[in-house]
Amino acid sequence: MRYTEYRPNGILKDFIQCYFVCETDIPVMTDDKVFATGAIEILFNLGADGPQQIKNGEMVTCPEIQLWGQTIQPFTFTSYGKHCMFGIRFFTHTAACFFNERIEEFNDRVIDFKELGGKEAALLHLRLMEAKTPDRRIDLVEEFLMKRLLASGPKFSRLKLINNIMLDLSREDFLENINTVAAKYGLSSRYLQKIFLNYSGLSPNLYTKIARFQKSLYRVAENKLSLTSIAYECGYFDQSHFIKDFKFFTGSLPSRFSPESSTDFSAALNN
């Protein structure tokens, strides 16, 4: 499967990590092992004979437009067919600016986006099917996204605050000093956590766990360091803490984890 990323333009650079394409030349069977990335995505199926999901041994038609919420628990998405998927990957805290729904309601779910986006989403899908180049598809998607962004109102107005909180989250002592961080913005720690949940679908604690886990994926894939070294380099208390979190997010021990077994792994590492 070929995976290609494209960068957003203009103001959307602050909201969209990337656009991406996953495609194959022939029908293939895939077992996509999906792990927590800290990102919400929208996927458009642009293949005339696109992939079918396999559930309980039966073929089920995949939604033409899929909204992937925050993945927390790992799962395997088995499908068969010729793939041509165009995706939008949001930053952790920016997807909420494009939806009226509570973003945490999407967690661990793959939703038919036509149910949320309505006629505009369906029309966009048709126009993307007709478009012949990546640049044209990006133009169409960005026109759609800008309309939704401009209608976001209060969510957009608080984005600067969330950006600052995201920067604070990168500090190792954030969770230990969350009351101090909240006071800096004139908030209670409980309200700070509520705002972060509203924008990302995650608590600050869960977000930091996912970020740390993602960093450890690189090191496990490289297979150059001991588990103890990976644990300390990625900010875990000790090796047992690292192993516990890694198993929670992948369902596998790091010593038994094989990136080749997951077609989703290369995309996860690009987040």
PDB file of C-alpha atoms in Angstrom, residues 214-225 230 233-234:
ATOM      1  CA  GLN A 214       3.940   7.338  20.266  1.00  0.00           C
ATOM      2  CA  LYS A 215       7.519   8.325  21.021  1.00  0.00           C
ATOM      3  CA  SER A 216       8.254   4.828  22.292  1.00  0.00           C
ATOM      4  CA  LEU A 217       6.930   3.301  19.036  1.00  0.00           C
ATOM      5  CA  TYR A 218       9.870   4.776  17.153  1.00  0.00           C
ATOM      6  CA  ARG A 219      12.361   3.274  19.538  1.00  0.00           C
ATOM      7  CA  VAL A 220      10.710  -0.148  19.576  1.00  0.00           C
ATOM      8  CA  ALA A 221      10.607  -0.179  15.760  1.00  0.00           C
ATOM      9  CA  GLU A 222      14.311   0.700  15.551  1.00  0.00           C
ATOM     10  CA  ASN A 223      15.128  -2.256  17.814  1.00  0.00           C
ATOM     11  CA  LYS A 224      18.415  -0.619  18.850  1.00  0.00           C
ATOM     12  CA  LEU A 225      17.855   0.109  22.544  1.00  0.00           C
ATOM     13  CA  ILE A 230      13.513   3.217  25.840  1.00  0.00           C
ATOM     14  CA  GLU A 233      14.294   8.109  27.168  1.00  0.00           C
ATOM     15  CA  CYS A 234      10.521   8.356  26.638  1.00  0.00           C
TER      16      CYS A 234
END
